[in-house]
Coordinates of C-alpha atoms in Angstrom, one line a residue:
Chain J
X1 CA 149.0 106.7 118.4
X2 CA 147.4 108.7 121.0
X3 CA 147.4 112.4 120.7
X4 CA 147.9 113.9 124.1
X5 CA 147.1 117.4 123.3
X6 CA 143.3 116.5 123.3
X7 CA 142.7 116.2 126.8
X8 CA 139.9 118.8 126.6
X9 CA 137.9 116.0 123.8
X10 CA 139.0 112.3 124.1
X11 CA 135.9 111.4 121.8
X12 CA 134.1 113.9 119.8
X13 CA 131.2 113.7 117.6
X14 CA 130.1 115.9 115.2
X15 CA 126.7 116.0 113.5
X16 CA 126.1 112.6 113.7
X17 CA 123.3 111.1 112.2
X18 CA 122.7 107.4 111.6
X19 CA 119.9 106.3 109.4
X20 CA 118.4 102.5 109.1
X21 CA 117.0 101.8 106.1
X22 CA 114.3 99.4 106.4
X23 CA 111.6 98.4 103.2
X24 CA 113.0 101.3 101.3
X25 CA 112.2 103.7 104.2
X26 CA 114.8 105.3 106.1
X27 CA 114.4 105.8 109.8
X28 CA 116.8 108.1 111.5
X29 CA 118.2 106.5 114.8
X30 CA 120.4 109.4 115.2
X31 CA 120.3 112.8 113.9
X32 CA 122.8 115.5 113.2
X33 CA 124.2 115.0 117.2
X34 CA 127.5 116.9 118.1
X35 CA 129.1 115.8 121.4
X36 CA 132.3 115.9 123.3
X37 CA 133.7 114.1 126.3
X38 CA 136.5 115.4 128.2
X39 CA 139.0 113.6 130.5
X40 CA 138.0 112.9 134.1
X41 CA 134.0 113.2 133.4
X42 CA 131.3 111.1 133.8
X43 CA 128.7 111.4 131.2
X44 CA 124.9 109.7 131.3
X45 CA 122.8 109.6 128.4
X46 CA 119.6 108.5 129.1
X47 CA 116.7 107.7 127.2
X48 CA 113.8 105.3 126.4
X49 CA 114.1 102.0 124.6
X50 CA 114.6 102.3 120.6
X51 CA 116.2 106.1 121.3
X52 CA 119.2 105.8 119.7
X53 CA 121.4 105.0 123.1
X54 CA 123.2 102.0 121.9
X55 CA 123.5 103.2 118.6
X56 CA 125.2 106.2 119.8
X57 CA 127.5 104.3 121.7
X58 CA 128.2 101.9 119.0
X59 CA 128.9 104.7 116.3
X60 CA 131.4 106.2 119.3
X61 CA 133.1 103.0 119.4
X62 CA 133.9 102.7 115.9
X63 CA 131.5 99.4 115.5
X64 CA 129.7 101.2 113.1
X65 CA 130.0 103.8 110.9
X66 CA 127.5 107.1 111.1
X67 CA 125.5 108.0 107.6
X68 CA 127.0 111.6 108.1
X69 CA 129.2 113.3 110.5
X70 CA 132.8 112.4 111.8
X71 CA 133.5 110.9 114.9
X72 CA 136.9 112.0 116.6
X73 CA 138.5 109.3 119.1
X74 CA 142.3 110.6 120.8
X75 CA 142.0 113.1 119.0
X76 CA 141.9 111.4 115.8
X77 CA 139.3 111.0 113.2
X78 CA 138.2 107.1 113.7
X79 CA 138.0 106.6 109.9
X80 CA 141.5 107.2 110.0
X81 CA 142.5 104.0 112.1
X82 CA 143.6 101.2 110.3
X83 CA 141.4 98.4 111.5
X84 CA 144.4 97.0 113.8
X85 CA 145.1 99.9 115.2
X86 CA 141.5 100.6 116.2
X87 CA 141.2 96.8 117.4
X88 CA 144.6 97.6 119.6
X89 CA 142.9 101.0 120.8
X90 CA 139.9 99.3 122.0
X91 CA 141.7 97.0 124.3
X92 CA 144.3 98.9 125.5
X93 CA 142.7 102.5 126.0
X94 CA 139.0 101.2 125.6
X95 CA 137.0 99.4 128.4
X96 CA 133.5 98.2 127.6
X97 CA 130.5 97.5 130.4
X98 CA 127.3 95.6 128.7
X99 CA 124.1 95.1 130.2
X100 CA 124.3 91.5 130.1
X101 CA 128.2 91.1 131.5
X102 CA 128.8 89.4 128.4
X103 CA 131.6 87.4 130.5
X104 CA 133.4 84.2 129.1
X105 CA 131.5 81.1 130.5
X106 CA 134.8 78.8 130.3
X107 CA 136.9 81.2 132.1
X108 CA 136.9 81.9 135.7
X109 CA 136.8 85.3 137.0
X110 CA 140.8 86.1 137.0
X111 CA 140.9 84.4 133.5
X112 CA 138.4 86.6 132.2
X113 CA 139.9 89.6 133.4
X114 CA 143.3 88.6 131.9
X115 CA 141.7 88.0 128.4
X116 CA 141.8 92.0 127.7
X117 CA 145.2 92.2 128.8
X118 CA 146.3 89.8 126.4
X119 CA 144.2 91.6 123.8
X120 CA 146.0 95.1 124.8
X121 CA 149.6 92.8 124.7
X122 CA 150.3 94.0 128.4
X123 CA 153.2 92.1 129.9
X124 CA 151.3 89.0 132.1
X125 CA 153.1 89.9 135.7
X126 CA 152.1 93.6 135.6
X127 CA 148.5 92.8 134.5
X128 CA 148.1 89.8 136.8
X129 CA 149.4 92.4 139.7
X130 CA 146.7 95.3 138.6
X131 CA 144.0 92.4 138.3
X132 CA 144.5 91.2 141.3
X133 CA 144.6 95.0 142.9
X134 CA 141.3 95.5 141.4
X135 CA 139.6 92.1 142.3
X136 CA 140.3 93.1 146.0
X137 CA 139.5 96.8 145.6
X138 CA 136.4 95.5 143.6
X139 CA 135.8 92.9 146.8
X140 CA 135.4 90.0 144.3
X141 CA 139.0 88.7 145.5
X142 CA 137.6 85.5 146.9
X143 CA 135.7 84.8 143.7
X144 CA 139.1 85.1 141.5
X145 CA 138.8 81.0 140.3
X146 CA 134.8 81.1 140.4
X147 CA 133.1 80.6 136.7
X148 CA 130.4 83.2 135.7
X149 CA 127.4 80.8 135.8
X150 CA 128.3 80.5 139.9
X151 CA 128.1 84.5 140.2
X152 CA 125.4 86.8 141.3
X153 CA 124.4 89.4 138.4
X154 CA 126.2 92.1 141.0
X155 CA 129.0 90.0 141.4
X156 CA 129.5 89.6 137.5
X157 CA 128.5 93.3 136.9
X158 CA 131.8 94.0 139.4
X159 CA 134.0 91.8 137.3
X160 CA 133.0 93.1 134.0
X161 CA 134.0 96.6 135.7
X162 CA 137.3 95.1 136.3
X163 CA 137.6 93.8 132.9
X164 CA 137.3 97.1 131.7
X165 CA 139.3 98.8 133.9
X166 CA 141.9 96.6 134.3
X167 CA 144.4 98.2 131.4
X168 CA 144.2 101.5 132.7
X169 CA 141.6 102.3 129.8
X170 CA 141.1 105.8 129.6
X171 CA 137.6 105.5 127.9
X172 CA 134.9 103.4 129.7
X173 CA 131.9 103.0 127.4
X174 CA 129.1 101.3 129.5
X175 CA 125.9 100.0 127.7
X176 CA 122.9 100.0 130.3
X177 CA 125.6 98.9 133.2
X178 CA 122.4 98.9 136.1
X179 CA 120.2 97.0 133.6
X180 CA 120.0 93.7 135.1
X181 CA 121.3 94.6 138.6
X182 CA 118.8 95.9 141.6
X183 CA 118.9 99.3 142.6
X184 CA 121.3 98.7 145.4
X185 CA 123.8 96.8 142.8
X186 CA 123.3 99.4 140.2
X187 CA 124.1 102.4 142.8
X188 CA 127.4 100.5 143.7
X189 CA 128.7 100.1 140.4
X190 CA 128.1 103.5 139.1
X191 CA 129.5 104.5 142.3
X192 CA 132.6 102.7 141.2
X193 CA 132.6 104.1 138.1
X194 CA 132.6 107.5 139.8
X195 CA 135.2 107.2 141.9
X196 CA 137.5 106.2 138.6
X197 CA 136.3 109.4 136.8
X198 CA 137.3 111.6 140.2
X199 CA 140.5 109.4 141.3
X200 CA 141.7 108.1 138.0
X201 CA 140.9 110.8 136.0
X202 CA 138.9 108.5 133.6
X203 CA 136.3 109.1 130.9
X204 CA 133.2 107.3 131.4
X205 CA 130.5 107.4 128.8
X206 CA 127.4 105.7 130.1
X207 CA 124.1 105.3 128.6
X208 CA 120.8 104.0 130.6
X209 CA 117.0 104.2 131.3
X210 CA 117.5 104.3 134.8
X211 CA 117.2 108.1 135.6
X212 CA 117.7 107.3 139.3
X213 CA 121.5 107.1 138.7
X214 CA 121.9 110.5 137.2
X215 CA 123.2 112.2 139.9
X216 CA 126.3 110.1 139.7
X217 CA 126.9 111.9 136.7
X218 CA 129.1 115.0 135.5
X219 CA 126.8 115.8 132.6
X220 CA 123.6 114.2 131.4
X221 CA 122.0 114.4 128.2
X222 CA 118.8 113.1 127.2
X223 CA 118.0 111.1 123.7
X224 CA 114.5 111.2 122.5
X225 CA 113.9 110.5 118.6
X226 CA 117.4 110.9 117.5
X227 CA 117.9 113.9 118.8
X228 CA 120.1 114.8 122.6
X229 CA 119.6 117.8 124.5
X230 CA 121.4 118.3 127.6
X231 CA 119.6 118.2 131.1
Chain H
X1 CA 149.8 79.4 136.6
X2 CA 146.4 79.8 137.7
X3 CA 146.0 82.9 136.0
X4 CA 147.4 82.4 133.1
X5 CA 145.5 83.4 130.0
X6 CA 146.5 82.0 126.9
X7 CA 145.2 81.1 123.1
X8 CA 145.3 77.6 124.4
X9 CA 143.5 78.1 127.7
X10 CA 140.8 79.7 126.2
X11 CA 140.4 77.5 123.1
X12 CA 140.3 74.4 125.7
X13 CA 138.1 76.3 127.4
X14 CA 135.5 76.4 124.7
X15 CA 136.0 73.0 122.9
X16 CA 136.0 70.6 125.6
X17 CA 132.1 71.5 126.5
X18 CA 130.3 69.9 126.2
X19 CA 132.1 67.3 127.0
X20 CA 130.1 64.1 125.6
X21 CA 130.1 66.3 122.1
X22 CA 133.8 66.5 122.6
X23 CA 134.8 63.0 123.0
X24 CA 132.3 61.4 120.3
X25 CA 134.3 64.3 118.1
X26 CA 137.8 62.6 119.5
X27 CA 136.5 59.0 118.9
X28 CA 135.6 59.8 115.0
X29 CA 138.8 61.7 114.3
X30 CA 140.5 58.6 115.9
X31 CA 138.4 55.9 113.9
X32 CA 139.4 58.2 111.2
X33 CA 143.4 58.4 112.1
X34 CA 143.1 54.4 112.9
X35 CA 141.5 54.1 109.6
X36 CA 144.4 55.7 107.8
X37 CA 147.3 54.0 110.1
X38 CA 145.5 50.5 109.7
X39 CA 145.8 51.0 105.9
X40 CA 149.3 52.5 106.0
X41 CA 150.3 49.5 108.1
X42 CA 148.8 47.1 105.8
X43 CA 150.5 48.6 102.7
X44 CA 153.8 48.4 104.8
X45 CA 152.9 45.0 105.4
X46 CA 151.7 43.6 102.0
X47 CA 154.6 45.4 100.2
X48 CA 157.0 44.3 102.8
X49 CA 156.0 40.5 102.6
X50 CA 154.7 40.1 98.9
X51 CA 158.6 40.6 97.9
X52 CA 160.4 39.4 100.9
X53 CA 160.9 36.0 99.1
X54 CA 162.5 38.0 96.1
X55 CA 164.2 40.5 98.7
X56 CA 165.8 37.4 100.5
X57 CA 166.5 35.2 98.0
X58 CA 170.2 35.9 97.7
X59 CA 170.0 35.8 93.9
X60 CA 172.6 37.5 91.6
X61 CA 170.4 37.4 88.4
X62 CA 166.5 36.0 87.9
X63 CA 166.2 34.6 84.4
X64 CA 162.5 34.0 83.2
X65 CA 160.5 33.9 80.2
X66 CA 160.9 36.9 78.1
X67 CA 158.3 39.3 78.6
X68 CA 157.5 38.2 81.9
X69 CA 158.8 40.9 84.3
X70 CA 157.8 39.7 88.0
X71 CA 156.6 36.4 89.9
X72 CA 153.7 37.8 91.5
X73 CA 151.0 38.5 88.4
X74 CA 153.0 36.9 85.6
X75 CA 153.3 33.7 84.2
X76 CA 156.6 32.3 83.1
X77 CA 157.8 29.0 81.2
X78 CA 161.0 28.3 80.5
X79 CA 162.2 24.8 79.7
X80 CA 164.8 23.2 82.3
X81 CA 166.7 22.2 79.3
X82 CA 168.7 25.7 79.2
X83 CA 169.8 24.7 82.9
X84 CA 173.4 23.4 81.3
X85 CA 173.7 26.3 79.0
X86 CA 173.3 28.5 81.8
X87 CA 175.5 26.2 84.0
X88 CA 178.4 26.9 81.3
X89 CA 178.7 30.4 81.5
X90 CA 181.6 32.0 82.6
X91 CA 180.7 33.9 85.9
X92 CA 178.0 32.3 86.6
X93 CA 178.3 29.7 90.4
X94 CA 175.1 28.3 90.8
X95 CA 172.4 27.6 88.5
X96 CA 168.9 27.2 90.9
X97 CA 165.5 26.5 89.0
X98 CA 162.0 27.2 90.7
X99 CA 158.5 26.5 89.9
X100 CA 155.4 28.3 91.3
X101 CA 152.2 26.6 91.0
X102 CA 148.9 28.3 92.1
X103 CA 147.4 25.1 93.6
X104 CA 144.1 24.4 95.5
X105 CA 144.5 22.3 98.8
X106 CA 141.8 20.9 101.1
X107 CA 142.1 21.8 104.8
X108 CA 139.7 21.1 107.8
X109 CA 138.7 24.3 107.5
X110 CA 138.0 24.1 103.7
X111 CA 139.5 24.6 100.2
X112 CA 142.5 27.1 100.1
X113 CA 144.9 28.5 97.5
X114 CA 148.4 28.4 98.3
X115 CA 151.3 29.7 95.7
X116 CA 153.5 26.2 95.5
X117 CA 156.9 26.7 95.5
X118 CA 159.1 23.9 94.3
X119 CA 162.7 24.4 94.5
X120 CA 165.9 22.3 95.0
X121 CA 166.0 21.1 98.8
X122 CA 169.3 20.1 98.7
X123 CA 171.1 23.6 97.7
X124 CA 167.9 25.1 99.8
X125 CA 168.0 28.0 97.0
X126 CA 164.6 29.4 96.4
X127 CA 163.2 27.7 99.3
X128 CA 161.6 29.7 102.3
X129 CA 163.7 32.8 103.4
X130 CA 163.2 31.7 107.2
X131 CA 161.7 28.9 109.0
X132 CA 159.8 30.4 112.3
X133 CA 158.4 26.8 113.5
X134 CA 159.7 22.9 112.1
X135 CA 162.4 22.5 109.8
X136 CA 162.8 23.0 106.4
X137 CA 161.5 20.1 103.3
X138 CA 164.0 18.0 103.6
X139 CA 162.2 15.1 101.0
X140 CA 159.6 14.9 98.1
X141 CA 156.8 14.7 100.7
X142 CA 156.9 17.1 103.0
X143 CA 156.0 21.2 102.9
X144 CA 157.0 23.9 104.1
X145 CA 153.6 26.5 104.8
X146 CA 153.5 30.3 105.4
X147 CA 153.1 30.8 109.2
X148 CA 149.8 33.1 108.4
X149 CA 148.8 30.5 106.2
X150 CA 149.0 27.9 108.8
X151 CA 147.3 30.1 111.3
X152 CA 144.6 30.8 109.4
X153 CA 143.6 27.1 108.4
X154 CA 144.7 25.8 112.1
X155 CA 148.0 23.7 110.3
X156 CA 150.7 22.8 112.6
X157 CA 153.9 21.1 111.9
X158 CA 153.5 17.4 111.9
X159 CA 150.2 17.7 110.3
X160 CA 149.3 16.1 106.6
X161 CA 148.0 18.1 104.1
X162 CA 146.4 16.8 100.6
X163 CA 147.4 18.3 97.5
X164 CA 145.7 16.8 94.0
X165 CA 146.7 12.8 94.9
X166 CA 149.4 13.5 97.4
X167 CA 149.3 13.4 101.3
X168 CA 151.9 15.8 102.2
X169 CA 153.8 16.3 105.6
X170 CA 153.8 19.7 106.8
X171 CA 157.7 19.9 107.8
X172 CA 157.7 23.4 109.5
X173 CA 156.1 27.1 109.0
X174 CA 158.1 29.9 107.1
X175 CA 157.8 33.8 107.3
X176 CA 158.2 36.5 104.8
X177 CA 156.6 34.6 102.5
X178 CA 152.5 36.2 102.9
X179 CA 151.4 38.4 99.6
X180 CA 148.4 38.8 101.3
X181 CA 146.0 37.4 99.0
X182 CA 148.1 33.9 98.8
X183 CA 150.5 32.9 100.6
X184 CA 153.7 30.8 99.5
X185 CA 154.1 27.1 100.2
X186 CA 157.1 25.5 99.7
X187 CA 158.0 21.2 98.0
X188 CA 160.7 19.9 96.8
X189 CA 161.1 20.7 92.8
X190 CA 160.3 16.9 92.0
X191 CA 157.0 17.3 93.8
X192 CA 156.3 20.3 92.1
X193 CA 157.0 18.5 88.5
X194 CA 154.9 15.8 89.5
X195 CA 151.8 18.0 90.7
X196 CA 152.5 20.6 87.8
X197 CA 152.6 17.4 85.2
X198 CA 155.2 18.9 82.8
X199 CA 158.6 17.8 84.5
X200 CA 160.7 19.9 81.7
X201 CA 159.5 23.6 82.3
X202 CA 160.1 26.1 85.4
X203 CA 159.3 29.3 86.0
X204 CA 162.5 31.0 86.5
X205 CA 166.2 30.6 87.4
X206 CA 167.9 32.0 90.6
X207 CA 171.7 32.6 89.4
X208 CA 174.3 33.0 92.0
X209 CA 177.4 34.8 90.4
X210 CA 180.9 34.4 91.1
X211 CA 182.8 37.2 93.4
X212 CA 183.6 39.9 91.2
X213 CA 181.4 39.1 88.3
X214 CA 179.4 42.2 87.0
X215 CA 175.7 41.3 86.3
X216 CA 175.3 43.6 83.6
X217 CA 177.5 41.6 81.4
X218 CA 176.3 38.4 82.3
X219 CA 172.6 39.6 81.4
X220 CA 174.2 40.6 78.0
X221 CA 175.9 37.0 77.5
X222 CA 172.5 35.3 78.3
X223 CA 170.2 37.3 76.1
X224 CA 172.2 36.9 73.3
X225 CA 172.7 33.1 73.7
X226 CA 169.2 32.0 74.9
X227 CA 166.0 32.7 72.9
X228 CA 162.9 33.4 74.9
X229 CA 164.1 34.2 78.1
X230 CA 164.4 37.9 79.8
X231 CA 167.3 38.0 82.8
X232 CA 167.0 40.6 85.7
X233 CA 169.4 41.6 88.6
X234 CA 168.5 41.4 91.8
X235 CA 167.3 45.2 92.1
X236 CA 165.7 45.6 89.0
X237 CA 163.6 42.1 89.6
X238 CA 162.9 43.2 93.4
X239 CA 161.9 46.8 92.1
X240 CA 159.6 44.9 89.4
X241 CA 157.7 42.9 91.9
X242 CA 157.5 45.8 94.2
X243 CA 155.7 47.8 91.6
X244 CA 153.7 45.0 90.5
X245 CA 152.1 44.6 93.5
X246 CA 151.9 48.6 94.4
X247 CA 149.8 48.7 91.5
X248 CA 147.6 45.8 92.1
X249 CA 146.9 47.5 96.0
X250 CA 147.9 51.1 96.3
X251 CA 144.9 52.7 94.1
X252 CA 142.5 50.9 96.5
X253 CA 144.4 51.8 99.5
X254 CA 144.6 54.9 98.2
X255 CA 141.0 55.8 97.5
X256 CA 139.7 54.1 101.1
X257 CA 142.3 56.6 102.6
X258 CA 141.2 59.4 100.6
X259 CA 137.6 58.7 101.7
X260 CA 138.6 58.7 105.7
X261 CA 140.8 62.0 104.8
X262 CA 137.5 63.5 103.5
X263 CA 135.5 62.0 106.3
X264 CA 137.6 63.7 109.4
X265 CA 137.9 66.8 106.9
X266 CA 133.9 67.0 106.8
X267 CA 133.4 66.0 110.7
X268 CA 136.3 68.8 112.1
X269 CA 134.3 71.1 109.4
X270 CA 131.3 70.7 110.5
X271 CA 132.2 70.3 114.6
X272 CA 134.1 73.3 114.3
X273 CA 131.5 75.4 112.6
X274 CA 128.8 74.5 115.0
X275 CA 131.1 75.5 117.5
X276 CA 131.6 78.9 116.7
X277 CA 127.9 79.1 116.0
X278 CA 127.2 78.4 119.3
X279 CA 129.7 80.6 120.6
X280 CA 129.4 83.3 118.2
X281 CA 128.3 85.7 121.4
X282 CA 131.6 85.1 122.9
X283 CA 133.3 85.6 119.7
X284 CA 131.6 88.7 119.2
X285 CA 132.7 90.0 122.9
X286 CA 136.4 89.1 122.1
X287 CA 136.0 91.1 119.0
X288 CA 134.2 94.0 121.0
X289 CA 136.9 94.4 123.5
X290 CA 139.8 94.2 121.0
X291 CA 140.9 90.7 120.1
X292 CA 144.2 91.1 117.4
X293 CA 143.0 90.1 114.0
X294 CA 144.6 86.8 113.9
X295 CA 143.8 86.1 117.2
X296 CA 140.2 84.2 116.6
X297 CA 141.5 82.5 113.7
X298 CA 144.2 81.3 115.5
X299 CA 142.0 79.7 118.0
X300 CA 139.7 77.9 115.7
X301 CA 143.1 76.4 114.1
X302 CA 144.4 75.5 117.7
X303 CA 140.9 73.9 118.2
X304 CA 141.3 71.9 115.4
X305 CA 144.7 70.9 116.2
X306 CA 143.9 69.9 119.9
X307 CA 140.7 67.6 119.0
X308 CA 143.2 66.2 116.0
X309 CA 146.1 65.6 118.4
X310 CA 143.7 64.3 121.1
X311 CA 142.0 61.9 118.2
X312 CA 145.7 60.8 117.3
X313 CA 147.1 60.3 120.3
X314 CA 143.9 57.9 120.9
X315 CA 144.5 56.3 117.2
X316 CA 148.0 55.5 118.5
X317 CA 146.9 54.0 121.6
X318 CA 144.9 51.8 119.8
X319 CA 146.6 50.8 116.3
X320 CA 148.9 48.1 117.7
X321 CA 146.4 46.1 120.2
X322 CA 144.1 46.5 116.6
X323 CA 147.1 45.1 114.3
X324 CA 147.3 42.2 117.2
X325 CA 143.9 41.7 117.1
X326 CA 143.5 41.9 113.1
X327 CA 146.1 39.5 112.4
X328 CA 144.6 36.7 115.0
X329 CA 141.2 37.0 113.4
X330 CA 142.8 37.4 109.9
X331 CA 146.5 35.9 110.1
X332 CA 146.8 36.7 106.3
X333 CA 146.3 40.5 106.9
X334 CA 149.9 41.0 108.5
X335 CA 150.1 44.7 109.0
X336 CA 153.2 46.2 110.4
X337 CA 152.9 49.9 111.9
X338 CA 155.9 52.0 113.3
X339 CA 156.0 55.3 115.1
X340 CA 156.7 56.7 111.9
X341 CA 153.8 56.1 110.3
X342 CA 152.0 57.5 113.4
X343 CA 153.9 60.7 112.6
X344 CA 153.2 60.5 109.3
X345 CA 149.4 59.9 109.7
X346 CA 149.6 62.8 112.8
X347 CA 151.0 65.4 110.0
X348 CA 148.4 64.1 107.3
X349 CA 145.5 64.7 110.5
X350 CA 147.0 67.7 111.1
X351 CA 147.3 69.5 107.1
X352 CA 143.4 67.7 107.3
X353 CA 142.4 70.1 110.4
X354 CA 144.1 73.1 108.8
X355 CA 141.9 72.5 105.9
X356 CA 138.7 72.1 107.6
X357 CA 139.3 75.1 109.8
X358 CA 138.9 77.0 106.7
X359 CA 135.3 76.8 106.8
X360 CA 134.6 77.5 110.5
X361 CA 137.0 80.6 110.0
X362 CA 134.9 81.6 107.5
X363 CA 131.9 81.8 109.4
X364 CA 133.9 83.7 111.8
X365 CA 134.0 86.7 109.5
X366 CA 129.5 86.9 109.8
X367 CA 130.0 87.8 113.3
X368 CA 130.1 91.4 113.9
X369 CA 130.9 93.1 117.6
X370 CA 128.5 95.1 116.9
X371 CA 125.8 92.0 118.0
X372 CA 127.3 92.2 121.8
X373 CA 125.0 95.7 121.6
X374 CA 121.8 94.0 121.1

């Protein structure tokens, strides 16, 4: 399914535009954007609210179609993936981190992490071992049986990061991962992600409005009014 | 395993919260299932009780008035004078006249109706299938009552009962003689003639055949020989009576059971739909994280199954005490439930759950993974 010859472009967008129709008027959220991310880099996309950052991420992950242009994911046009295959791709090869964590309130920490391993059809024992390793690494092992409503914001985001990493996902997509955290907690999370990029050759694409974290990024883009520029 | 993350666990995780609603849902499902179980057991009890007199009569052939097919809801009057003709037919071992009279009696709790059955107390043929208290009718001044009738009107063996101008002593109580809407009571043939006022007419003859005699041959002979009668073999007559009983009571039970099923489907559908809407963000997250196509619908179905199973188990626990209680309050309502009934209703409830999953599964389609990025 995954083309291993496209290491240089794990994800690529070519002349992507997204136009939202509102009351008969078209508003361009993204305008002729081209972008490529390679294995082992952390790409940061900065921009103010409403600049199209989230639209960029959701198109990249195939959650919505662009009005024009092409998206390539793991070397294949995203439109060529059958929906089931795309779901498997998200579960097995992509990890998602959200601003509001989106943990399952009824599941404890370990169960939240194990949920995506089930979606990825991972072997239970192997997945459990990897989850334990990550829980330990991110220093949340003592919280494995805790429920999300008992965790601090920083702890929740670390659980979300572990959830994104547990399937050894090659591509991590992070939507404002520091948005609900203090500056210190935010730095810790991004530092964790940077470590994953450097040591494990994962690719992280992160959107944020927090310019403080740009020193972690290998490349930083700025998105404004639907246009993107490298800074 | 604590870290086990299965569909079932996720399902349980979401459906039991909030607990109060979960409990109320289980109670609702249990009540619907109880209703279905109760109706089923009533049907079973009535269908068995109504025809057990015929089933256990020991008769090989039944002779009734022409066009009469049963003794439950069909009048039959035939002359007693044909008895010698019947007795002379080769292959007939015994001929027992029986008379049925719907009669009112005065009890301590007020007037009541009973299905008076006059039979030959010397042979005992046509009498009560089984005695559960006291004795059989020994003379013309005694009566045997159905035990549920006796319980309802608080009558015991040894008590007296006034029928018309006669006072009859309750000799015993019988079982298998409850027809739900009315109960059998047994008196001597002679007393029945006195009460009816026509000593030359009976309702039917119960015939017993000599060993090796083929009933069909005797039926043909009798219908050729005697005008104005119908003759049925035991199985046909039993089937006729069963059919008569079912055609009278089943449509009503089916309708009530159908209403119960619709209420159950609506209740489950509503609860599950509400649950999907309340947890729409979690469903959207699961879609975003790559949940396979059938995972979320399966989750809904399993939630429905868990609810129905919990409801059914609750109903199964309460059905037997409920039947006992109902029989105490209203003895003639004698239900008979069994493990098979529970399995049947469980299967029915499971099917209803599947049907009720359709609407909430439809709601899943309108939950988009894109929502979690907003």
